Coordinates of C-alpha atoms and ligand atoms in Angstrom, one line a residue:
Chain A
X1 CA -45.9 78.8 93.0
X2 CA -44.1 79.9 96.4
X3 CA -43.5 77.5 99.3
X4 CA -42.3 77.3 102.7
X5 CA -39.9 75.0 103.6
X6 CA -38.4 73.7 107.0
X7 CA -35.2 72.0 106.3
X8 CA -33.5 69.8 109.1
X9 CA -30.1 71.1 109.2
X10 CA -27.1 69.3 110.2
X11 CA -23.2 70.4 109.7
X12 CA -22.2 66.9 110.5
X13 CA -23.0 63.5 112.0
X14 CA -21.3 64.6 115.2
X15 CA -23.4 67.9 115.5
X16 CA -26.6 68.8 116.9
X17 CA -29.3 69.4 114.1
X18 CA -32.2 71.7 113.5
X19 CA -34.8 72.5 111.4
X20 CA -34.4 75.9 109.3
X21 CA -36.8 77.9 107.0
X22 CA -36.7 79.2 103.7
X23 CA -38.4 80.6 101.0
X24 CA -38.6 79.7 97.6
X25 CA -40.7 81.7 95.0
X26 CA -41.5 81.6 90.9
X27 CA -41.6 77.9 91.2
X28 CA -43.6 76.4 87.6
X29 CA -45.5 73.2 88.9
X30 CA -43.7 71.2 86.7
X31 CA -40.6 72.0 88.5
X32 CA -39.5 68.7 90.2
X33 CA -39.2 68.1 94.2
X34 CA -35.1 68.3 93.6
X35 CA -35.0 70.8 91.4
X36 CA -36.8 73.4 93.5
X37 CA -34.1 72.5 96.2
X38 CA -31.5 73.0 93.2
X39 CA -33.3 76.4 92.8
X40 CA -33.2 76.9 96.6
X41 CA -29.6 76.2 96.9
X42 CA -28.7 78.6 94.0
X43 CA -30.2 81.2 96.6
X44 CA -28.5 80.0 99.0
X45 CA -25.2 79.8 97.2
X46 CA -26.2 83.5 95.9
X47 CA -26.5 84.5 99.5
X48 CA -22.9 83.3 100.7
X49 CA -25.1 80.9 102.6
X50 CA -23.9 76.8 102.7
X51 CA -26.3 75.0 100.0
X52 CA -28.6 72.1 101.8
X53 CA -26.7 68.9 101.3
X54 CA -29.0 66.3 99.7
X55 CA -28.7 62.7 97.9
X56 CA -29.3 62.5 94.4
X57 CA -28.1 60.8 91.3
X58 CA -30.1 59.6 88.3
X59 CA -32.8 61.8 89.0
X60 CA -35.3 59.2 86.5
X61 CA -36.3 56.9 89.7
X62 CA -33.9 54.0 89.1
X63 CA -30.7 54.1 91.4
X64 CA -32.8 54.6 94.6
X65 CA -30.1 57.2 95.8
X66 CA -32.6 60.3 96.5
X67 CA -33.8 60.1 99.8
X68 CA -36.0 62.8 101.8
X69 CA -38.6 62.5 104.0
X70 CA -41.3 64.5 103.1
X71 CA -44.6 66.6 105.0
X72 CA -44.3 62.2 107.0
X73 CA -44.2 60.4 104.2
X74 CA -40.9 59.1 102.5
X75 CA -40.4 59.8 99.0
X76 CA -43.4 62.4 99.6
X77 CA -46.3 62.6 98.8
X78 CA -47.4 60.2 95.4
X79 CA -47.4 56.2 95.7
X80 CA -44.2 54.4 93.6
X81 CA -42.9 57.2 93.2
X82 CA -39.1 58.1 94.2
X83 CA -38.3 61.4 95.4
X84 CA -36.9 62.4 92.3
X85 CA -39.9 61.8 90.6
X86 CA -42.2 64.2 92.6
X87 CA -43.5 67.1 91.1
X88 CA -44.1 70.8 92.5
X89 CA -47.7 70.3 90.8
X90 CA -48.4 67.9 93.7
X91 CA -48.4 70.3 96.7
X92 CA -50.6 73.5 96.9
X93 CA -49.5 77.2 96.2
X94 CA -47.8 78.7 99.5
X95 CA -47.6 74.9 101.5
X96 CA -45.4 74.8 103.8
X97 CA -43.3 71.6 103.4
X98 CA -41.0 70.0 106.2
X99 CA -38.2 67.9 104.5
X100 CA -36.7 65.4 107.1
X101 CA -33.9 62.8 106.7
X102 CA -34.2 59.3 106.9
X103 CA -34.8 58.6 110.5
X104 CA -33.2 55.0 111.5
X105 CA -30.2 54.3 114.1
X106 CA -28.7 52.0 111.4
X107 CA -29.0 55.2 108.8
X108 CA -26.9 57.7 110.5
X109 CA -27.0 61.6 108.9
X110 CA -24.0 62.5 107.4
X111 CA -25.1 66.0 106.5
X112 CA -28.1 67.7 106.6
X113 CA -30.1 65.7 104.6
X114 CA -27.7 63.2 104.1
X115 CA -27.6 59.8 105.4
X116 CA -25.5 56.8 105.4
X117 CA -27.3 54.1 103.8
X118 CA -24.2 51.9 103.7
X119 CA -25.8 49.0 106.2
X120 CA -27.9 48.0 103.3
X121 CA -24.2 47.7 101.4
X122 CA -23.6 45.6 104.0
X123 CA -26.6 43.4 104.1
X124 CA -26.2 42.7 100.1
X125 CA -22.5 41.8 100.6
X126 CA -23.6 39.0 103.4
X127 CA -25.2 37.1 100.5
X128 CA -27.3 38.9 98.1
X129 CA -25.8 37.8 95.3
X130 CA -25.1 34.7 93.1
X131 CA -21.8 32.5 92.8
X132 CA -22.1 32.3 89.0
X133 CA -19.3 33.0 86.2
X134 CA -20.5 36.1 84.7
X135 CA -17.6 36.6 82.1
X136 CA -19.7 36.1 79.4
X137 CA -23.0 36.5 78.3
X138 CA -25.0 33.6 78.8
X139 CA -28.1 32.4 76.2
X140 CA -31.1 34.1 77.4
X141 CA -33.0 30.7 77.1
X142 CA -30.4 28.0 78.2
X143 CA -32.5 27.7 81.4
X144 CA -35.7 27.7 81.1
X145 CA -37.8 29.9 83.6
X146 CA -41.9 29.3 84.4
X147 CA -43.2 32.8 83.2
X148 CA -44.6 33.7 86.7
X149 CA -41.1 32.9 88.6
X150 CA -39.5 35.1 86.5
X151 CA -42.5 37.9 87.3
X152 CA -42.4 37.4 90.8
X153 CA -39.0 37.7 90.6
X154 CA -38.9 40.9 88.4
X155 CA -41.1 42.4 90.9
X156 CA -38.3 41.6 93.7
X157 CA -35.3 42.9 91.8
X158 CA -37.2 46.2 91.0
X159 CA -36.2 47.3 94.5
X160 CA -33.7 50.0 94.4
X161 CA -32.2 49.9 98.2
X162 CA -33.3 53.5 98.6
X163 CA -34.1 52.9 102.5
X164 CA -37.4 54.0 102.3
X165 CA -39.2 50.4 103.8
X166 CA -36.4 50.9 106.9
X167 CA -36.8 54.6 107.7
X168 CA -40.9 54.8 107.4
X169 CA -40.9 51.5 109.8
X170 CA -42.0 52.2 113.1
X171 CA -39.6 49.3 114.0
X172 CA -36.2 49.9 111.8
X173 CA -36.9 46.8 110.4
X174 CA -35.4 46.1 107.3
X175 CA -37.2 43.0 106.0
X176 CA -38.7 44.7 102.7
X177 CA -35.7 45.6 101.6
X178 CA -34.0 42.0 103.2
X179 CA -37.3 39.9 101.8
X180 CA -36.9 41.7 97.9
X181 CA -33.1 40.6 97.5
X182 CA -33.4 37.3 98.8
X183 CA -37.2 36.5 96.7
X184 CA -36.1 38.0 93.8
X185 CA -33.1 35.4 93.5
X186 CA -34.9 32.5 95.1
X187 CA -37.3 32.3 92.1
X188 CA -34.3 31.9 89.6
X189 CA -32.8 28.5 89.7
X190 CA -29.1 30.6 89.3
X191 CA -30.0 32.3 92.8
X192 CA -32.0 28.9 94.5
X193 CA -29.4 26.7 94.8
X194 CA -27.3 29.5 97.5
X195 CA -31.0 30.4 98.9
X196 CA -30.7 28.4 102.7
X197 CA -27.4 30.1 103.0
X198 CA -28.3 33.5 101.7
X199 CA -31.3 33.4 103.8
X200 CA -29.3 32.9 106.7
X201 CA -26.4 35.2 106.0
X202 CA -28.5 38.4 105.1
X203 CA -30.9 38.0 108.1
X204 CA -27.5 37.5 110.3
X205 CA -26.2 40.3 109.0
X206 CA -29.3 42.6 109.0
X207 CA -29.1 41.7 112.6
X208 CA -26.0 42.4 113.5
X209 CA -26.9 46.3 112.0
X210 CA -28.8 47.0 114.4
X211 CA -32.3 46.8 112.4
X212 CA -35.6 45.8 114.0
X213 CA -37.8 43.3 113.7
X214 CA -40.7 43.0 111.6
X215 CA -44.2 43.2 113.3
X216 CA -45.8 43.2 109.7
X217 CA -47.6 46.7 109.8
X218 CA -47.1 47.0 106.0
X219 CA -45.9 50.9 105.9
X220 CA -42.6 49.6 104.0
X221 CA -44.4 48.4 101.6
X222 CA -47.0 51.4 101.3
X223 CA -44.1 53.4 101.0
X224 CA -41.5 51.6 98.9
X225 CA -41.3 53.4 95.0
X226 CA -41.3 50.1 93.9
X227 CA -44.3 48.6 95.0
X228 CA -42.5 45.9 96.6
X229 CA -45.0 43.4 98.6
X230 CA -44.6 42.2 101.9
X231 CA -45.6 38.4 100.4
X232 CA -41.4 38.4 99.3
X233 CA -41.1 39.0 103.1
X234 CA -43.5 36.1 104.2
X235 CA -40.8 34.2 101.3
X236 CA -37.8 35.2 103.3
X237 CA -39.7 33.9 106.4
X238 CA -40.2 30.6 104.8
X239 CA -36.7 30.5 103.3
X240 CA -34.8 31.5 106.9
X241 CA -37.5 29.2 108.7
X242 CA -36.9 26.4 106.4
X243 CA -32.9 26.6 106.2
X244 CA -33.0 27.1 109.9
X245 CA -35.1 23.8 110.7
X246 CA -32.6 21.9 108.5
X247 CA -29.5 23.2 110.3
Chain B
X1 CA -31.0 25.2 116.2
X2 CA -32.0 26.0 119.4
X3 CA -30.8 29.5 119.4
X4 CA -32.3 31.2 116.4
X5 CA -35.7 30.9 118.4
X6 CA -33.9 33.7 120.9
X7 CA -31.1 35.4 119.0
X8 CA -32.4 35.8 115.7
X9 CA -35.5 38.1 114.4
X10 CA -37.0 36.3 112.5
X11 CA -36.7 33.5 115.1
X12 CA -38.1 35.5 117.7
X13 CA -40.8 36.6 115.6
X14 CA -41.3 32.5 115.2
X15 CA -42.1 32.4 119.0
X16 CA -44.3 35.3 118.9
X17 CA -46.4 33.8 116.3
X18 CA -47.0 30.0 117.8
X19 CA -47.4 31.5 121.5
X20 CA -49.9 33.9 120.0
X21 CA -51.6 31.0 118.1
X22 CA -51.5 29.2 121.1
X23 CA -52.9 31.8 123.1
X24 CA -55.9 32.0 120.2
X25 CA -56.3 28.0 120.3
X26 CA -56.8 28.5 123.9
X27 CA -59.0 31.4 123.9
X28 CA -61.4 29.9 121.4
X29 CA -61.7 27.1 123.9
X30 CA -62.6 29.1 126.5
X31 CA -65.2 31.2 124.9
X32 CA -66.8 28.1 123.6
X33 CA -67.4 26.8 127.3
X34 CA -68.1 30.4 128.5
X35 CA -71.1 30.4 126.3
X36 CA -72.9 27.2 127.7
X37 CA -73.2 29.5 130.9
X38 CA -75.9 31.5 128.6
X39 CA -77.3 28.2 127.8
X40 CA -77.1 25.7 130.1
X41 CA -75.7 27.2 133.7
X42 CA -75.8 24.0 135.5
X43 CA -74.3 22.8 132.0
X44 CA -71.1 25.7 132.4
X45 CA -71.3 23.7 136.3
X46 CA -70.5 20.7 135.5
X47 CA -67.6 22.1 132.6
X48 CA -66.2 23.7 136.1
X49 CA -66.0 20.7 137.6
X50 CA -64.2 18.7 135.4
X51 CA -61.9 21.7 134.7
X52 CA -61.2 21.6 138.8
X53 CA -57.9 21.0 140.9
X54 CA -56.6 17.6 139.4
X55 CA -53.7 16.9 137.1
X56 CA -54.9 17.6 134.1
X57 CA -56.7 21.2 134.4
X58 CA -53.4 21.7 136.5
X59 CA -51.0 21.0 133.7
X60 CA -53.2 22.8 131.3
X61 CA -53.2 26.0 133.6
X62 CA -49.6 25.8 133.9
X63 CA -48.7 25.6 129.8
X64 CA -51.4 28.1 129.4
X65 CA -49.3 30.4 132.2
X66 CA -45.9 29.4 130.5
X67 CA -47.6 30.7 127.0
X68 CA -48.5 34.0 128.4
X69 CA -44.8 34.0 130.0
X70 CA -43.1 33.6 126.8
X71 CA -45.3 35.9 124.7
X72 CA -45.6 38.5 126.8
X73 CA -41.6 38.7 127.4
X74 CA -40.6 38.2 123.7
X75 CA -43.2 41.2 123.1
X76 CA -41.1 42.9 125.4
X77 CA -37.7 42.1 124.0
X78 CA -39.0 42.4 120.6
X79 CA -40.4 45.9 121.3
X80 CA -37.3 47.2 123.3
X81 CA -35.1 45.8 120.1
X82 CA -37.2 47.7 117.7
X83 CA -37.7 51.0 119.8
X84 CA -33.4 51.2 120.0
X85 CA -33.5 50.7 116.1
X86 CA -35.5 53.4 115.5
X87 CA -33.1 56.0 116.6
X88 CA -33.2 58.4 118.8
X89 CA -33.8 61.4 116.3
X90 CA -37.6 60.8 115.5
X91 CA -39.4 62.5 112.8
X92 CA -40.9 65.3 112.9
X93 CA -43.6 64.9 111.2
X94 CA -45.6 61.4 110.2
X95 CA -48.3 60.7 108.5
X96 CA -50.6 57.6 108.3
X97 CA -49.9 55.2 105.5
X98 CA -51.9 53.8 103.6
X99 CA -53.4 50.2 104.4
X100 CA -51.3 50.3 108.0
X101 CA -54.2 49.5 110.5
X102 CA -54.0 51.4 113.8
X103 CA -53.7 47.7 115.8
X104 CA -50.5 46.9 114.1
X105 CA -49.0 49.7 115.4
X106 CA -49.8 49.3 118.8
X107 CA -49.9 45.6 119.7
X108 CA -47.7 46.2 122.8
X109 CA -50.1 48.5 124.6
X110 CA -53.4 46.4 123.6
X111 CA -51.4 43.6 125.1
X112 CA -50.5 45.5 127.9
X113 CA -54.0 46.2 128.4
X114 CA -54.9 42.3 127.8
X115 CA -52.3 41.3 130.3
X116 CA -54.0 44.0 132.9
X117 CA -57.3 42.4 132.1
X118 CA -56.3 39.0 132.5
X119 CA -54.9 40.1 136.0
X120 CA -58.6 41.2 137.2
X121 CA -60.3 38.4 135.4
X122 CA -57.7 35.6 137.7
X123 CA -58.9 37.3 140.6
X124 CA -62.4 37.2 140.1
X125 CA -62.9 33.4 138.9
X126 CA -59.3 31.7 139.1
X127 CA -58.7 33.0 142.9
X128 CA -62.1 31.8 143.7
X129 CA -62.1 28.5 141.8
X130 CA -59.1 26.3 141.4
X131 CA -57.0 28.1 143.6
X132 CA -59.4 27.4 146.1
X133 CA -59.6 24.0 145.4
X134 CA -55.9 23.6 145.6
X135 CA -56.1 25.3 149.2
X136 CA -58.4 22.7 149.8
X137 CA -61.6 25.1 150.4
X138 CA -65.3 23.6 149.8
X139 CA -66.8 26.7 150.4
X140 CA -65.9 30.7 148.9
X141 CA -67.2 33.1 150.8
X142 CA -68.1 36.6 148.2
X143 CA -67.7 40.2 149.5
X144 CA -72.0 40.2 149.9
X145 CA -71.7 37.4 152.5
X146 CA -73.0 34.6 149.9
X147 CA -71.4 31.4 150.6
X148 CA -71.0 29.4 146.8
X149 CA -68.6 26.7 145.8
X150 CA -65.7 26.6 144.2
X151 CA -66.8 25.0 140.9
X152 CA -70.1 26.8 140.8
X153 CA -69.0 28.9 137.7
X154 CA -72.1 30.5 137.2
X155 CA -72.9 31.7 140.2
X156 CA -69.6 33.6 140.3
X157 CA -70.3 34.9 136.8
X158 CA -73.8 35.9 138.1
X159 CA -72.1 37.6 140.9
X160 CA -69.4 39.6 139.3
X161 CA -71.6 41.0 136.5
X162 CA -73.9 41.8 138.8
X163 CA -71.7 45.3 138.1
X164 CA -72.4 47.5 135.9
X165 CA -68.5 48.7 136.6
X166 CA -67.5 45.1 135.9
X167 CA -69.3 44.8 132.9
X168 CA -68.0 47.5 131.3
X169 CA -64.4 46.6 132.3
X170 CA -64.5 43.7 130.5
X171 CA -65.9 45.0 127.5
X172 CA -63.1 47.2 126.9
X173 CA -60.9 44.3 127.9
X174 CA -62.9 42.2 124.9
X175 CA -62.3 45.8 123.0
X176 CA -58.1 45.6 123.3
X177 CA -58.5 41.8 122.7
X178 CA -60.4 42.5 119.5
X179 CA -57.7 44.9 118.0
X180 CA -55.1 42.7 119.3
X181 CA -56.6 39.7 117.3
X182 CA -57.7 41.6 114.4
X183 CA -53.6 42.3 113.6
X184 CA -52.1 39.2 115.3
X185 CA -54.1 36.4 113.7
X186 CA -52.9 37.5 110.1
X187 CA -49.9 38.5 111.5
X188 CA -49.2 35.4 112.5
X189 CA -49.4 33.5 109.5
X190 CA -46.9 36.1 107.8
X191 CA -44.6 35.3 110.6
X192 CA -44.4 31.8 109.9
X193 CA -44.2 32.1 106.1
X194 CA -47.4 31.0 105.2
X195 CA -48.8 34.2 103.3
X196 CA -48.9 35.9 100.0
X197 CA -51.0 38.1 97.7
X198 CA -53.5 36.0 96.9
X199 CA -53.9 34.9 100.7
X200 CA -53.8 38.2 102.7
X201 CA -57.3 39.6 101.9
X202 CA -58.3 36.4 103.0
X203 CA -56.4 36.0 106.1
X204 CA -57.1 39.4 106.9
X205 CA -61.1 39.0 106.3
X206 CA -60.2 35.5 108.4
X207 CA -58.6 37.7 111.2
X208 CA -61.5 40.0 111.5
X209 CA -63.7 37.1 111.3
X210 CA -62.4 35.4 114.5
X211 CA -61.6 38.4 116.7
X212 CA -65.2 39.2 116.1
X213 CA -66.6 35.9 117.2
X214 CA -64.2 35.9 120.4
X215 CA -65.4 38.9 121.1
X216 CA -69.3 38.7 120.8
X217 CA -69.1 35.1 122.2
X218 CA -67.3 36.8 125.6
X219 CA -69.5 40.0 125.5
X220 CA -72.3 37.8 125.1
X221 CA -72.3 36.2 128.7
X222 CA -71.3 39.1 130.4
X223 CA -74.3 41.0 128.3
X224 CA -76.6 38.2 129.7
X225 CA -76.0 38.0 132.7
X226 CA -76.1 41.6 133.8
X227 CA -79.2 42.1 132.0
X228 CA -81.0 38.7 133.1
X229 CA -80.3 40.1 137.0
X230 CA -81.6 43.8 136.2
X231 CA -84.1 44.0 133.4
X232 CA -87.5 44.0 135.6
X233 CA -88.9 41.2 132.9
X234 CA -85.9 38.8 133.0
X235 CA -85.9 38.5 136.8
X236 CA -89.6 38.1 136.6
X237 CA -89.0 34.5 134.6
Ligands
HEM1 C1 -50.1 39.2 127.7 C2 -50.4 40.2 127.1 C3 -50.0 40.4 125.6 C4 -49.0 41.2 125.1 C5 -48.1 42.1 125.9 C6 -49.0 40.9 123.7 C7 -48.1 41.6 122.8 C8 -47.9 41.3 121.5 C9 -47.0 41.9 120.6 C10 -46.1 43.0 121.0 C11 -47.1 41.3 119.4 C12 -46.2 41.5 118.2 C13 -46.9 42.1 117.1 C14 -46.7 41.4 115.8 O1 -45.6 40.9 115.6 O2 -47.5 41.5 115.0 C15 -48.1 40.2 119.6 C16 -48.5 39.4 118.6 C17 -49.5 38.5 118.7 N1 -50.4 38.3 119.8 FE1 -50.1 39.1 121.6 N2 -49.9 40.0 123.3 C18 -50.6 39.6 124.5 C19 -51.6 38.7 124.6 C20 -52.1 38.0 123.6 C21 -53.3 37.1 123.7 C22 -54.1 36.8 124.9 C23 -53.4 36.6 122.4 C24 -54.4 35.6 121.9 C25 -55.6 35.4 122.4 C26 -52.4 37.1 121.6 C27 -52.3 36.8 120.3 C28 -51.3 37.3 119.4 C29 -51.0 36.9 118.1 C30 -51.8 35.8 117.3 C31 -49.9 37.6 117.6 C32 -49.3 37.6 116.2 C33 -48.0 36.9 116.2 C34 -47.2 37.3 115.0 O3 -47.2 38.4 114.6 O4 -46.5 36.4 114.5 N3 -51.6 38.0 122.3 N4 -48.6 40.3 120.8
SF4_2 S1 -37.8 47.5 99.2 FE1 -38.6 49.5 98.3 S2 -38.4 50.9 99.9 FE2 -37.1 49.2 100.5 S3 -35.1 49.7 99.6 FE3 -36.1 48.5 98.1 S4 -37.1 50.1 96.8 FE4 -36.5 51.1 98.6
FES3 S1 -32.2 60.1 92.0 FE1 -32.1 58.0 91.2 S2 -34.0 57.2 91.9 FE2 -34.1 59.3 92.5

């Protein structure tokens, strides 16, 4: 298969970007989204030209590094999917296919296609954890958990703070990703007993960042790989509401 | 405690969602009395009466102004806060997702549009009734010379939708309202917490529900009474 692609370009966060095209040609549909661009930057390299700069890491859709936004959608084109998991086979012979960065004035572009994800870093060291020992292992059954907490919960901690819910979101808002960290510990009773204050804390902090507020369209969660609902962010609404009217 | 309502998001959110209930609460109420006009006008009279210059329809009017206040600037703030957070790279492409409705996306302007409405609709009927009566007037004298009272609501409704120009601006006004409500009632259950899986198909089917019912209940009386002043059979009985 052979494809068109515009590339936003940028040398650097302080530079001016643009979009450039290329050609790539001989692609098998089985190829995957990042390694056609692995393919495109052999080229380039071939050519003495600078290789597009893009995230990656496990490439096996679990550590929510890959990025890319793709012909408007993030993660491209395919529902709970991550970037990395998108295959050639799912765009037509000679497409041209524009490949954006993450667009979000708390994600700024590093390079190219690059951007700095660290506010969600941020957010998760405000409170999205859990003050436990964790020296050794605990017995998996000491505390017993209701079946459908610990789903719900699962379902929450399968986010993989890609960025995706924040840069499709008309608003910046964060919340999805926000609402998964602070649901999927509020079902456990580990996480429940630091919920008010994590609630608090993570929603200061996401704040603070410069994210927007929620107006509850429902592209994050349209567009999250995970399949993350927007009920967990209703959950964080309650929790923050809640702690809030307590203070 | 006080301050999360105006330095927080989600607490901002919180006074989005009860000024916009309030604002639905309200608007219920007032499509409920608008429709005794259809069937009782001396009935919508006497409802005019009672809602006339004295403490009461006074304090009301002034919460009800205070709600419009408050949601209409935290829509601003909120929008202004989210339009910075978006960057000032855009994409440049976008697509639709799936399952966003179009109303969600554009609350602001369908507000806007609500807020322009509600402008036009004060100075047809609120500048002609209780202002009016504040100012002490018995007597309103209309652009075509006719001479009504103050509290004779259906006579001013006869009179403005006399218009086709009027009808049909306030059926686009009923339009924004529709979209506005169709995102904003659901919406604002979400805001407060009160939502989840099992709930929003529901809610949303609830949403659409109400919106539709505001809006055939207001469309209704403007419907009625344009047609019962120019259909040739209507004015005959
Ligand atoms: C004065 C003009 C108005 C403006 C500028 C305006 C604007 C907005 C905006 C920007 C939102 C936020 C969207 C969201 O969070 O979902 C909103 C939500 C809402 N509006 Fe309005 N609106 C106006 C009038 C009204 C009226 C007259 C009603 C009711 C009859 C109403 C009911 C609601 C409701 C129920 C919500 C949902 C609150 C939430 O999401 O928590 N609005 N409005
Ligand atoms: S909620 Fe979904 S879209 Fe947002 S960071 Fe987590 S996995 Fe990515
Ligand atoms: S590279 Fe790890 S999820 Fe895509």
């Amino acid at each position: 298969m052979n494809f068109t692609l515009k590339i936003w370009r940028q040398k650097d966060a302080k530079s001016k970007g643009a979009f450039e095209t290329y050609k790539v040609s001989d692609i098998s549909a089985d190829t995957s989204f990042l390694e056609m661009l692995d393919i495109l930057n052999n080229n380039l390299v071939h050519e003495g030209k600078d290789p597009v700069a893009f995230d990656h890491d496990c490439r096996e859709g679990i550590c929510g590094m890959c990025s890319l936004h793709i012909n408007g959608l993030a993660h491209g084109p395919g529902q709970n999917a991550t970037t990395c998991q998108i295959y050639m086979r799912k765009f037509k012979d000679g497409d041209t296919i524009t490949i954006e960065p993450w667009r979000s004035a708390a994600f700024p572009v590093i390079k190219d296609l690059v951007v700095n994800r660290g506010a969600y870093d941020q957010i998760l060291q405000a409170g999205g954890y859990v003050s436990v020992r964790t020296n050794s292992v605990p017995d998996a059954n000491a505390i017993p958990i209701p079946k459908a907490d610990a789903d719900e919960s699962m379902d929450a901690a399968a986010c993989v703070g890609c960025g995706a819910c924040a840069a499709t979101c008309k608003n910046g808002s964060a919340m999805l990703f926000v609402a998964a960290r602070v649901s999927s510990l509020a079902k456990l009773p580990q996480g429940r007993v630091e919920g008010a204050r994590r609630a608090k804390a993570m929603v200061a902090k996401m704040d603070e960042l410069g994210f927007g507020n929620c107006t509850n369209t429902g592209a994050c969660q349209a567009e999250c790989p995970k399949g993350i609902s927007i009920a967990h962010i209703a959950r964080l609404n309650r929790e923050f509401l809640r702690a809030k009217l307590r203070d | 405690m006080s301050c999360f309502l105006c330095n927080s998001s989600l607490g901002k959110k919180l006074v989005m969602s009860l000024s916009g209930l309030f604002l639905v609460l309200f608007i219920l109420f007032h499509m409920s009395m608008n429709v005794v006009a259809i069937i009782s006008p001396e009935g919508y009279d006497a409802i005019c009466k009672f809602l006339g210059a004295n403490w009461y329809a006074l304090a009301g009017t002034v919460v009800l102004a205070l709600g419009v206040l408050v949601h209409f600037g935290y829509a601003l703030i909120l929008t202004l806060d989210n339009y910075r957070a978006r960057g000032k790279q855009r994409y440049a492409v976008t697509t639709k997702e799936p399952g966003v409705s179009w109303s969600s996306k554009n609350m602001l302007v369908l507000g806007v549009i609500v807020l322009l409405g509600l402008g036009l609709h004060l100075t047809h009927f609120w500048a002609k009734m209780q202002l009016q009566e504040l100012l002490d007037n018995h007597e309103v004298v209309l652009c075509n010379g006719q001479v009504v009272s103050p509290t004779d609501g259906a006579a001013l409704i006869a009179y403005t939708f006399k218009e086709w120009y009027n009808v049909v601006i306030y059926l686009v006004w009923f339009v924004a309202l529709w979209f506005h409500l169709t995102h904003g009632i659901w919406s604002m259950f979400q805001t407060a917490g009160c939502a989840n899986d099992t709930w929003y198909p529901r809610l949303k089917f609830a949403a659409n529900a109400l919106a539709t019912l505001i809006f055939l209940g207001f469309a209704a009386v403007v419907v009625w009474y344009y047609v019962a002043q120019h259909c040739p059979c209507c004015a005959a009985c």
